[in-house]
CSV table of C-alpha atoms and ligand atoms in Angstrom, one decimal:
chain,number,residue,atom,x,y,z
A,338,MET,CA,0.7,-41.8,29.1
A,339,ALA,CA,1.9,-38.2,29.3
A,340,ARG,CA,1.6,-36.2,26.1
A,341,LEU,CA,4.3,-34.0,24.5
A,342,PHE,CA,2.0,-31.0,24.1
A,343,SER,CA,0.2,-29.1,26.8
A,344,GLU,CA,-3.1,-30.5,28.1
A,345,ARG,CA,-4.2,-27.1,29.6
A,346,PHE,CA,-7.1,-26.7,27.1
A,347,LEU,CA,-8.8,-29.8,28.6
A,348,HIS,CA,-9.6,-27.8,31.7
A,349,ALA,CA,-11.8,-25.5,29.7
A,350,LEU,CA,-14.0,-28.4,28.6
A,351,GLU,CA,-17.2,-29.7,30.3
A,352,PRO,CA,-17.1,-33.4,31.5
A,353,ASP,CA,-19.2,-34.6,28.6
A,354,GLU,CA,-17.0,-32.7,26.1
A,355,ARG,CA,-13.9,-34.3,27.7
A,356,ASP,CA,-15.5,-37.7,27.4
A,357,LEU,CA,-16.0,-37.1,23.6
A,358,LEU,CA,-12.4,-35.9,23.2
A,359,GLU,CA,-11.3,-39.1,25.0
A,360,THR,CA,-13.4,-41.1,22.6
A,361,ALA,CA,-11.6,-39.3,19.7
A,362,ARG,CA,-8.2,-40.1,21.2
A,363,ARG,CA,-9.1,-43.8,21.5
A,364,LEU,CA,-10.4,-43.7,17.9
A,365,VAL,CA,-7.1,-42.2,16.7
A,366,ARG,CA,-5.0,-44.6,18.6
A,367,GLU,CA,-6.9,-47.8,17.6
A,368,HIS,CA,-8.3,-47.1,14.2
A,369,ILE,CA,-7.7,-43.7,12.5
A,370,GLY,CA,-3.9,-43.6,13.1
A,371,PRO,CA,-3.2,-47.2,12.0
A,372,MET,CA,-5.5,-46.6,8.9
A,373,ALA,CA,-4.0,-43.2,8.0
A,374,GLU,CA,-1.3,-44.4,5.7
A,375,ALA,CA,-3.7,-46.5,3.6
A,376,VAL,CA,-6.2,-43.6,3.5
A,377,GLY,CA,-3.4,-41.2,2.4
A,378,ARG,CA,-2.2,-43.4,-0.5
A,379,GLN,CA,-5.1,-42.9,-2.9
A,380,ASP,CA,-7.6,-40.1,-3.3
A,381,VAL,CA,-10.9,-41.9,-2.9
A,382,PHE,CA,-13.5,-40.9,-0.3
A,383,ALA,CA,-12.5,-42.2,3.1
A,384,ALA,CA,-15.8,-44.0,3.7
A,385,GLU,CA,-14.6,-46.2,6.6
A,386,THR,CA,-13.1,-43.2,8.4
A,387,PHE,CA,-16.3,-41.3,7.9
A,388,ARG,CA,-18.4,-44.1,9.3
A,389,LEU,CA,-16.2,-44.3,12.4
A,390,LEU,CA,-16.7,-40.5,12.9
A,391,VAL,CA,-20.4,-40.8,12.5
A,392,ASP,CA,-20.8,-43.9,14.7
A,393,HIS,CA,-18.9,-42.2,17.6
A,394,GLY,CA,-20.8,-39.0,17.6
A,395,ILE,CA,-18.0,-36.8,16.1
A,396,ILE,CA,-19.9,-35.7,13.0
A,397,ALA,CA,-23.0,-35.0,15.2
A,398,THR,CA,-21.1,-32.2,17.0
A,399,ALA,CA,-21.8,-29.9,14.0
A,400,PHE,CA,-25.6,-30.5,14.1
A,401,PRO,CA,-28.4,-29.1,16.3
A,402,ARG,CA,-29.8,-31.3,19.0
A,403,ARG,CA,-33.3,-31.3,17.6
A,404,HIS,CA,-31.9,-33.0,14.5
A,405,GLY,CA,-29.9,-35.6,16.3
A,406,GLY,CA,-26.7,-33.7,16.8
A,407,SER,CA,-24.9,-32.4,19.9
A,408,ASP,CA,-24.5,-28.8,18.8
A,409,ALA,CA,-21.0,-28.6,20.2
A,410,ARG,CA,-19.1,-25.4,20.9
A,411,GLN,CA,-16.4,-24.5,18.5
A,412,ARG,CA,-14.1,-24.7,21.5
A,413,LEU,CA,-14.6,-28.5,21.5
A,414,ARG,CA,-14.6,-28.9,17.7
A,415,VAL,CA,-11.2,-27.3,17.4
A,416,ARG,CA,-9.9,-29.8,20.0
A,417,LEU,CA,-11.4,-32.7,18.1
A,418,THR,CA,-10.1,-31.6,14.8
A,419,GLU,CA,-6.6,-31.1,16.2
A,420,GLU,CA,-6.7,-34.6,17.7
A,421,PHE,CA,-7.6,-36.3,14.3
A,422,ALA,CA,-5.1,-34.2,12.4
A,423,ARG,CA,-2.2,-35.5,14.5
A,424,ALA,CA,-2.6,-38.6,12.5
A,425,CYS,CA,-4.9,-38.2,9.5
A,426,SER,CA,-5.8,-35.1,7.5
A,427,ALA,CA,-8.8,-36.8,5.9
A,428,ALA,CA,-10.4,-37.6,9.3
A,429,ALA,CA,-9.8,-34.0,10.4
A,430,SER,CA,-11.2,-32.6,7.1
A,431,LEU,CA,-14.3,-34.7,7.5
A,432,VAL,CA,-14.9,-33.2,10.9
A,433,THR,CA,-14.5,-29.6,9.7
A,434,GLY,CA,-16.2,-30.4,6.4
A,435,ALA,CA,-19.4,-31.1,8.4
A,436,ASP,CA,-19.5,-27.4,9.1
A,437,LEU,CA,-18.5,-26.2,5.6
A,438,SER,CA,-20.9,-28.4,3.8
A,439,CYS,CA,-23.9,-28.3,6.2
A,440,ARG,CA,-23.8,-25.1,8.2
A,441,ALA,CA,-25.8,-23.1,5.6
A,442,ILE,CA,-28.4,-25.8,5.7
A,443,VAL,CA,-28.5,-25.6,9.6
A,444,ALA,CA,-28.7,-21.9,9.5
A,445,GLY,CA,-30.9,-21.2,6.5
A,446,ALA,CA,-33.1,-24.2,5.6
A,447,THR,CA,-36.9,-24.0,5.9
A,448,PRO,CA,-38.1,-26.1,8.8
A,449,ALA,CA,-39.4,-28.8,6.3
A,450,MET,CA,-36.0,-29.0,4.5
A,451,ALA,CA,-34.1,-29.0,7.8
A,452,ASP,CA,-36.3,-31.9,9.1
A,453,ALA,CA,-35.8,-33.8,5.8
A,454,LEU,CA,-32.1,-33.4,5.5
A,455,LEU,CA,-30.3,-32.7,8.8
A,456,PRO,CA,-31.0,-36.0,10.6
A,457,ALA,CA,-29.8,-37.9,7.6
A,458,LEU,CA,-26.7,-35.7,7.2
A,459,CYS,CA,-26.0,-36.1,10.9
A,460,LYS,CA,-26.2,-39.9,10.6
A,461,GLY,CA,-24.0,-39.9,7.5
A,462,GLU,CA,-26.8,-41.4,5.4
A,463,ILE,CA,-26.5,-38.6,2.9
A,464,GLN,CA,-23.8,-36.0,2.2
A,465,ALA,CA,-23.7,-32.4,1.2
A,466,ALA,CA,-21.1,-30.2,-0.6
A,467,PHE,CA,-20.4,-26.5,-0.4
A,468,ALA,CA,-20.3,-25.1,-3.9
A,469,LEU,CA,-19.0,-21.5,-3.9
A,470,THR,CA,-15.8,-21.4,-5.9
A,471,GLU,CA,-15.9,-20.9,-9.6
A,472,PRO,CA,-13.4,-20.8,-12.5
A,473,GLY,CA,-13.4,-17.0,-12.3
A,474,ALA,CA,-14.1,-16.6,-8.6
A,475,GLY,CA,-11.8,-18.1,-5.9
A,476,SER,CA,-10.3,-15.5,-3.5
A,477,ASP,CA,-12.5,-12.8,-5.2
A,478,VAL,CA,-16.0,-14.1,-4.7
A,479,ARG,CA,-17.5,-10.8,-6.0
A,480,ASN,CA,-16.7,-12.4,-9.4
A,481,LEU,CA,-19.3,-15.2,-9.0
A,482,ALA,CA,-20.9,-15.8,-12.4
A,483,THR,CA,-23.5,-18.4,-11.5
A,484,VAL,CA,-27.0,-17.0,-12.1
A,485,ALA,CA,-30.3,-18.0,-10.5
A,486,LEU,CA,-33.1,-16.7,-12.7
A,487,ARG,CA,-36.3,-16.2,-10.8
A,488,ASP,CA,-38.9,-18.6,-12.2
A,489,GLY,CA,-42.2,-18.0,-10.4
A,490,ALA,CA,-41.4,-18.5,-6.8
A,491,GLY,CA,-38.4,-20.8,-7.6
A,492,TYR,CA,-35.2,-20.4,-9.7
A,493,ARG,CA,-33.4,-21.8,-12.8
A,494,VAL,CA,-29.7,-22.0,-12.1
A,495,SER,CA,-26.8,-22.0,-14.6
A,496,GLY,CA,-23.1,-21.8,-13.9
A,497,SER,CA,-19.9,-23.7,-13.1
A,498,LYS,CA,-18.3,-24.6,-9.7
A,499,LYS,CA,-14.9,-26.0,-9.2
A,500,PHE,CA,-12.7,-27.6,-6.5
A,501,ILE,CA,-15.8,-28.7,-4.6
A,502,THR,CA,-14.8,-31.1,-1.8
A,503,ARG,CA,-16.7,-34.4,-1.8
A,504,ALA,CA,-18.8,-33.3,-4.8
A,505,ASN,CA,-18.4,-36.7,-6.4
A,506,VAL,CA,-20.0,-38.4,-3.4
A,507,ALA,CA,-22.5,-35.7,-2.3
A,508,ASP,CA,-26.3,-36.1,-2.6
A,509,TRP,CA,-27.0,-32.4,-2.1
A,510,TYR,CA,-25.1,-29.2,-3.1
A,511,VAL,CA,-25.3,-25.8,-1.4
A,512,VAL,CA,-24.9,-23.6,-4.5
A,513,PHE,CA,-24.3,-19.9,-4.3
A,514,ALA,CA,-25.6,-17.8,-7.2
A,515,ARG,CA,-26.6,-14.2,-8.2
A,516,CYS,CA,-30.4,-13.7,-8.5
A,517,ARG,CA,-32.1,-11.8,-11.4
A,518,ASP,CA,-35.5,-11.8,-13.0
A,519,ALA,CA,-35.9,-14.1,-16.0
A,520,GLY,CA,-36.9,-11.2,-18.2
A,521,GLN,CA,-33.7,-9.2,-17.5
A,522,PRO,CA,-31.0,-9.0,-20.2
A,523,GLY,CA,-28.4,-11.9,-20.0
A,524,GLY,CA,-24.7,-11.3,-19.6
A,525,PRO,CA,-22.4,-12.0,-16.7
A,526,ALA,CA,-23.6,-11.8,-13.1
A,527,ARG,CA,-23.0,-8.5,-11.4
A,528,ALA,CA,-21.7,-7.9,-7.9
A,529,ASP,CA,-24.8,-5.8,-7.1
A,530,GLU,CA,-27.2,-8.6,-7.8
A,531,PRO,CA,-28.3,-10.3,-4.6
A,532,LEU,CA,-26.4,-13.5,-3.6
A,533,VAL,CA,-28.6,-16.5,-2.8
A,534,ALA,CA,-27.8,-20.0,-1.4
A,535,LEU,CA,-29.8,-22.8,-3.0
A,536,LEU,CA,-30.1,-26.5,-2.3
A,537,VAL,CA,-29.7,-28.7,-5.4
A,538,ASP,CA,-30.0,-32.4,-5.3
A,539,ARG,CA,-27.9,-34.9,-7.3
A,540,PRO,CA,-30.7,-36.2,-9.6
A,541,SER,CA,-31.7,-32.7,-10.8
A,542,PRO,CA,-31.9,-32.5,-14.6
A,543,GLY,CA,-29.1,-30.2,-15.8
A,544,LEU,CA,-26.7,-30.9,-13.0
A,545,TRP,CA,-23.4,-32.5,-14.0
A,546,VAL,CA,-20.7,-33.7,-11.5
A,547,GLY,CA,-17.2,-34.6,-12.7
A,548,GLU,CA,-14.8,-37.3,-11.6
A,549,ALA,CA,-12.4,-36.7,-8.8
A,550,VAL,CA,-9.7,-34.2,-9.9
A,551,PRO,CA,-6.1,-35.4,-9.0
A,552,LYS,CA,-4.4,-33.3,-6.4
A,553,LEU,CA,-1.2,-33.1,-4.2
A,554,GLY,CA,-2.6,-34.1,-0.9
A,555,TRP,CA,-5.6,-34.4,1.4
A,556,TYR,CA,-6.3,-37.9,0.0
A,557,GLY,CA,-9.5,-39.4,1.2
A,558,VAL,CA,-11.5,-36.2,0.6
A,559,PRO,CA,-11.6,-35.8,-3.2
A,560,ILE,CA,-12.7,-32.7,-5.1
A,561,ALA,CA,-14.7,-32.4,-8.3
A,562,ASP,CA,-16.2,-29.9,-10.7
A,563,VAL,CA,-20.0,-29.2,-10.7
A,564,ARG,CA,-21.9,-27.6,-13.6
A,565,LEU,CA,-25.5,-26.5,-13.7
A,566,GLN,CA,-27.4,-25.9,-16.9
A,567,ASP,CA,-30.9,-24.4,-16.3
A,568,VAL,CA,-31.4,-26.5,-13.2
A,569,ALA,CA,-34.8,-25.9,-11.6
A,570,VAL,CA,-34.9,-25.2,-7.9
A,571,GLU,CA,-38.1,-25.2,-6.0
A,572,PRO,CA,-38.9,-22.2,-3.7
A,573,GLY,CA,-38.6,-24.4,-0.5
A,574,ARG,CA,-35.0,-25.2,-1.4
A,575,ARG,CA,-33.8,-21.6,-0.9
A,576,LEU,CA,-31.6,-21.1,2.2
A,577,GLY,CA,-32.4,-17.9,4.0
A,578,ARG,CA,-33.6,-15.0,1.9
A,579,GLU,CA,-32.3,-13.5,-1.4
A,580,GLY,CA,-29.3,-11.4,-0.4
A,581,GLU,CA,-28.4,-13.5,2.6
A,582,GLY,CA,-26.1,-15.8,0.6
A,583,PHE,CA,-23.0,-14.0,1.6
A,584,ALA,CA,-23.9,-14.1,5.4
A,585,LEU,CA,-24.6,-17.9,5.1
A,586,ALA,CA,-21.4,-18.5,3.3
A,587,GLN,CA,-19.5,-16.4,5.7
A,588,ASP,CA,-20.8,-18.2,8.8
A,589,ALA,CA,-19.8,-21.6,7.2
A,590,LEU,CA,-16.4,-20.2,6.2
A,591,VAL,CA,-15.6,-18.7,9.7
A,592,ARG,CA,-16.3,-22.1,11.2
A,593,ALA,CA,-14.3,-23.8,8.5
A,594,ARG,CA,-11.4,-21.4,9.1
A,595,LEU,CA,-11.2,-22.4,12.7
A,596,GLY,CA,-11.2,-26.0,11.4
A,597,HIS,CA,-8.3,-25.3,9.0
A,598,ALA,CA,-6.4,-23.6,11.9
A,599,SER,CA,-6.8,-26.5,14.3
A,600,MET,CA,-6.1,-29.0,11.6
A,601,ALA,CA,-2.8,-27.3,10.7
A,602,LEU,CA,-1.9,-27.3,14.4
A,603,GLY,CA,-2.8,-30.9,15.0
A,604,ARG,CA,-0.7,-32.0,12.0
A,605,ALA,CA,2.2,-29.8,13.2
A,606,MET,CA,1.9,-31.4,16.7
A,607,GLY,CA,2.0,-34.8,15.1
A,608,ALA,CA,5.1,-33.8,13.0
A,609,VAL,CA,6.9,-32.7,16.1
A,610,GLU,CA,6.0,-35.9,17.9
A,611,ILE,CA,7.4,-37.9,15.0
A,612,ALA,CA,10.5,-35.8,14.5
A,613,ALA,CA,11.3,-35.9,18.3
A,614,ALA,CA,11.0,-39.7,18.3
A,615,TYR,CA,13.3,-39.9,15.3
A,616,CYS,CA,15.8,-37.5,17.0
A,617,GLY,CA,16.0,-39.7,20.0
A,618,GLU,CA,16.9,-42.7,17.9
A,619,ARG,CA,19.1,-41.5,15.1
A,620,SER,CA,22.7,-41.4,15.9
A,621,LEU,CA,25.2,-39.2,14.0
A,622,PHE,CA,28.6,-37.6,14.8
A,623,GLY,CA,28.9,-39.7,18.0
A,624,LYS,CA,25.6,-38.8,19.6
A,625,THR,CA,21.9,-38.8,19.0
A,626,LEU,CA,20.5,-36.3,16.6
A,627,GLY,CA,18.5,-34.9,19.5
A,628,ALA,CA,21.7,-34.2,21.4
A,629,HIS,CA,22.7,-31.7,18.7
A,630,GLN,CA,21.8,-28.1,19.5
A,631,GLY,CA,20.5,-27.4,16.0
A,632,ALA,CA,17.9,-30.1,16.3
A,633,GLN,CA,16.9,-29.0,19.8
A,634,TRP,CA,16.4,-25.4,18.7
A,635,MET,CA,14.4,-26.4,15.7
A,636,LEU,CA,12.0,-28.5,17.8
A,637,ALA,CA,11.9,-25.8,20.6
A,638,ASP,CA,10.9,-23.1,18.1
A,639,ALA,CA,8.2,-25.4,16.6
A,640,MET,CA,6.8,-26.4,20.0
A,641,THR,CA,6.7,-22.8,21.4
A,642,ARG,CA,5.0,-21.4,18.3
A,643,ILE,CA,2.5,-24.3,18.2
A,644,GLU,CA,1.5,-23.6,21.8
A,645,ALA,CA,1.1,-19.9,21.1
A,646,ALA,CA,-1.0,-20.7,18.1
A,647,ARG,CA,-3.2,-23.1,20.0
A,648,ALA,CA,-4.0,-20.3,22.4
A,649,LEU,CA,-4.8,-18.0,19.5
A,650,VAL,CA,-7.1,-20.7,18.0
A,651,ASP,CA,-8.8,-21.4,21.4
A,652,ALA,CA,-9.4,-17.6,21.8
A,653,ALA,CA,-10.9,-17.3,18.3
A,654,ALA,CA,-13.2,-20.3,19.0
A,655,GLN,CA,-14.4,-18.7,22.2
A,656,SER,CA,-15.0,-15.5,20.3
A,657,TYR,CA,-17.2,-17.4,17.8
A,658,ASP,CA,-19.0,-19.2,20.6
A,659,ARG,CA,-19.8,-15.9,22.3
A,660,GLY,CA,-21.0,-14.4,19.1
A,661,ASP,CA,-18.4,-11.5,19.2
A,662,ALA,CA,-18.6,-9.1,16.4
A,663,ASP,CA,-14.9,-9.5,15.6
A,664,ALA,CA,-15.1,-13.4,15.5
A,665,PRO,CA,-14.6,-13.5,11.7
A,666,VAL,CA,-11.3,-11.4,11.9
A,667,GLN,CA,-10.2,-13.5,14.9
A,668,ALA,CA,-10.8,-16.6,12.8
A,669,SER,CA,-8.8,-15.0,10.0
A,670,MET,CA,-5.8,-14.4,12.3
A,671,ALA,CA,-6.0,-17.9,13.7
A,672,LYS,CA,-6.2,-19.5,10.2
A,673,MET,CA,-3.4,-17.4,8.8
A,674,TYR,CA,-1.0,-17.9,11.6
A,675,ALA,CA,-1.7,-21.5,12.3
A,676,THR,CA,-1.7,-22.7,8.7
A,677,ASP,CA,1.5,-20.8,7.8
A,678,LEU,CA,3.1,-22.2,11.0
A,679,GLY,CA,1.8,-25.7,10.1
A,680,MET,CA,3.6,-25.6,6.7
A,681,GLN,CA,6.8,-24.4,8.3
A,682,VAL,CA,6.7,-27.1,11.1
A,683,CYS,CA,6.0,-29.9,8.6
A,684,THR,CA,8.9,-28.7,6.4
A,685,ASP,CA,11.3,-28.5,9.4
A,686,ALA,CA,10.2,-31.9,10.8
A,687,LEU,CA,10.8,-33.5,7.4
A,688,GLN,CA,14.2,-31.9,7.2
A,689,LEU,CA,15.1,-33.2,10.6
A,690,THR,CA,14.3,-36.8,9.6
A,691,GLY,CA,16.4,-36.5,6.4
A,692,GLY,CA,16.0,-39.1,3.7
A,693,ARG,CA,13.8,-41.2,5.9
A,694,GLY,CA,11.3,-38.4,6.2
A,695,TYR,CA,11.2,-38.0,2.4
A,696,LEU,CA,10.0,-41.6,1.8
A,697,GLN,CA,6.4,-42.5,1.3
A,698,SER,CA,6.7,-45.1,4.0
A,699,PHE,CA,7.2,-42.4,6.6
A,700,PRO,CA,4.2,-40.2,7.6
A,701,LEU,CA,6.0,-36.9,7.2
A,702,GLU,CA,5.9,-37.1,3.4
A,703,ARG,CA,2.1,-37.2,3.7
A,704,PHE,CA,2.0,-34.5,6.4
A,705,PHE,CA,4.1,-32.2,4.2
A,706,ARG,CA,1.8,-32.6,1.2
A,707,ASP,CA,-1.3,-32.2,3.2
A,708,ALA,CA,0.0,-29.0,5.0
A,709,LYS,CA,-0.1,-26.9,1.8
A,710,LEU,CA,-3.9,-26.9,1.3
A,711,ASN,CA,-4.5,-25.3,4.7
A,712,GLN,CA,-2.8,-22.2,3.5
A,713,ILE,CA,-5.0,-22.1,0.3
A,714,GLY,CA,-8.5,-23.3,1.1
A,715,GLU,CA,-11.2,-21.1,2.6
A,716,GLY,CA,-9.2,-18.0,2.0
A,717,SER,CA,-5.5,-18.1,1.3
A,718,SER,CA,-3.0,-16.7,3.8
A,719,GLU,CA,-2.7,-13.6,1.6
A,720,VAL,CA,-6.4,-13.0,1.6
A,721,HIS,CA,-6.5,-13.2,5.4
A,722,ARG,CA,-3.6,-10.9,5.7
A,723,THR,CA,-5.6,-8.4,3.6
A,724,VAL,CA,-8.7,-8.9,5.8
A,725,ILE,CA,-6.8,-8.4,9.0
A,726,GLY,CA,-4.8,-5.4,7.7
A,727,ARG,CA,-7.9,-3.7,6.4
A,728,ASP,CA,-9.8,-4.3,9.6
A,729,LEU,CA,-7.0,-2.9,11.7
A,730,LEU,CA,-6.6,0.2,9.6
A,731,ARG,CA,-10.4,0.8,9.5
A,732,ARG,CA,-10.5,0.7,13.3
A,733,ALA,CA,-7.3,2.6,13.9
A,734,GLY,CA,-8.9,6.0,13.3
A,735,ASP,CA,-11.4,5.6,16.1
A,736,ALA,CA,-9.2,3.6,18.4
A,737,GLU,CA,-7.7,5.0,21.7
A,738,ARG,CA,-4.7,7.1,20.8
A,739,ASN,CA,-1.3,6.0,22.0
A,740,PRO,CA,-0.4,8.2,25.0
A,741,CYS,CA,3.0,8.9,23.7
A,742,LEU,CA,1.6,10.8,20.7
A,743,PRO,CA,1.1,14.6,20.7
A,744,GLU,CA,-2.4,16.1,20.3
A,745,GLY,CA,-3.5,17.0,16.9
A,746,LYS,CA,-2.3,16.0,13.5
A,747,LEU,CA,0.8,13.9,13.2
A,748,THR,CA,1.7,14.9,9.7
A,749,THR,CA,2.0,18.6,10.3
A,750,ASP,CA,5.4,20.2,10.9
A,751,TYR,CA,7.2,19.3,14.1
B,357,LIG,C1,-8.4,-29.3,-2.2
B,357,LIG,C2,-9.3,-28.1,-2.3
B,357,LIG,C3,-10.6,-28.2,-1.7
B,357,LIG,C4,-11.5,-27.1,-1.9
B,357,LIG,N1,-12.8,-27.3,-1.4
B,357,LIG,C5,-13.7,-26.3,-1.7
B,357,LIG,C6,-15.1,-26.5,-1.4
B,357,LIG,O1,-15.5,-27.5,-0.9
B,357,LIG,N2,-16.0,-25.5,-1.8
B,357,LIG,C7,-15.6,-24.4,-2.5
B,357,LIG,O2,-16.4,-23.6,-2.8
B,357,LIG,N3,-14.3,-24.2,-2.7
B,357,LIG,C8,-13.3,-25.1,-2.4
B,357,LIG,N4,-12.0,-24.9,-2.7
B,357,LIG,C9,-11.6,-23.7,-3.3
B,357,LIG,C10,-10.7,-22.8,-2.4
B,357,LIG,O3,-11.4,-22.2,-1.4
B,357,LIG,C11,-10.0,-21.8,-3.3
B,357,LIG,O4,-9.0,-22.6,-4.0
B,357,LIG,C12,-9.4,-20.7,-2.6
B,357,LIG,O5,-10.3,-19.8,-2.1
B,357,LIG,C13,-8.4,-19.9,-3.5
B,357,LIG,O6,-9.1,-19.5,-4.7
B,357,LIG,P1,-8.3,-19.8,-6.1
B,357,LIG,O7,-7.8,-21.2,-6.0
B,357,LIG,O8,-9.2,-19.5,-7.2
B,357,LIG,O9,-7.1,-18.9,-6.1
B,357,LIG,P2,-7.0,-17.4,-6.6
B,357,LIG,O10,-8.2,-16.6,-6.1
B,357,LIG,O11,-6.8,-17.4,-8.1
B,357,LIG,O12,-5.7,-16.9,-5.9
B,357,LIG,C14,-4.4,-17.5,-6.2
B,357,LIG,C15,-3.5,-17.1,-5.2
B,357,LIG,O13,-3.3,-15.7,-5.3
B,357,LIG,C16,-2.9,-15.2,-4.1
B,357,LIG,N5,-3.7,-14.0,-3.7
B,357,LIG,C17,-5.0,-13.9,-3.6
B,357,LIG,N6,-5.4,-12.7,-3.3
B,357,LIG,C18,-4.3,-12.0,-3.1
B,357,LIG,C19,-4.0,-10.6,-2.7
B,357,LIG,N7,-5.0,-9.8,-2.4
B,357,LIG,N8,-2.7,-10.3,-2.6
B,357,LIG,C20,-1.7,-11.1,-2.9
B,357,LIG,N9,-1.9,-12.4,-3.3
B,357,LIG,C21,-3.2,-12.8,-3.4
B,357,LIG,C22,-3.0,-16.3,-3.0
B,357,LIG,O14,-1.8,-16.9,-2.8
B,357,LIG,C23,-3.9,-17.3,-3.8
B,357,LIG,O15,-3.6,-18.6,-3.2
B,357,LIG,C24,-11.1,-26.0,-2.6
B,357,LIG,C25,-9.8,-25.9,-3.1
B,357,LIG,C26,-8.9,-27.0,-3.0
B,357,LIG,C27,-7.6,-26.9,-3.6
């Protein structure tokens, strides 16, 4: 059946990629969509949804071929995420979460650790969590206070992490900490101490993982706190080298930002589909709601902006796949624009459906609650505005001068 939103992005996919997207669409129609309301009612890990994603090769798209994955382009992963988000944020979050939680392992693990963990992560036999955020360090990661004391060739790690997605069900944690020699004076970690990413497993003595912390939305992918008290980490469990922690986190975050962007857009597309169906049925003041100009304009604005944002996300995904130097800032633009738009569209769609939309028995109530997190996680919209603005102004000095401008200084007398 014809779809409401453009299918033009399909032409950019290879035949095997299109087949996987078709599998995703069937999964959403037959299982994920019908299950979404139940998944969205309580914040426990969506194990059945996760199993479906594993069994149909969706989670494998984030993993290298030699470890059982299909090493998909981000160009495909954003399409898959969008598809799941049309119905279920938890399913979409599990897709993008495979990048957030496992990418540093893919990129930085020793061959022995990669062989030990990645096949099992790809098959969903074990799970990992990405532990960067701390009570004093969210947007401002320079404030990270977790310390990894060098202990022979290994480390002893102490610190607190919060808001860690899936921490309560994870078997392994990618923990970011500042390194220092054991003999050095204590005190808070400093921004000039090298950042390191370390793998910590659940049974490690000194590791404490809290219960799921209640939250507004994104039910099915709970968050929990993680604390480490003098946790011993063997040398083989370091990801990359000391000082490479930021680069490893950044790579995972850039991919996760594309994920947030496509998730926000998929949900917004779903919200428009739902609101349009309602507008065709609801009758008021002698005609259907959809026959009123105000409703038409609201939906027209939503649809046009969503299509523009899909093109922006597709371009950012291509930029990442090519390895462009500006891929991180492209991902920031895609995330900021798409997630702010996603919140706006879900708000408008709920408004269009009136009291019905406000009820828990109608999906827009869930979409509305879920939309907020995309504007906060993996860098809030404000942080991305700052990143984009700084990048623009840093480059402006060397960029081609606008031909309307006179030679020389602009601030001298005219
Ligand atoms: C459901 C959920 C899941 C999460 N999962 C994970 C995870 O798996 N792993 C992980 O490490 N972290 C995770 N996080 C943490 C998330 O990435 C942080 O919440 C986010 O980076 C913002 O940090 P903060 O909450 O400490 O907000 P703060 O840094 O305290 O910022 C608060 C607000 O200040 C505003 N702000 C920030 N900077 C500026 C500025 N320059 N100018 C103006 N305003 C500004 C923004 O609106 C921001 O939202 C998760 C969070 C949530 C809620």
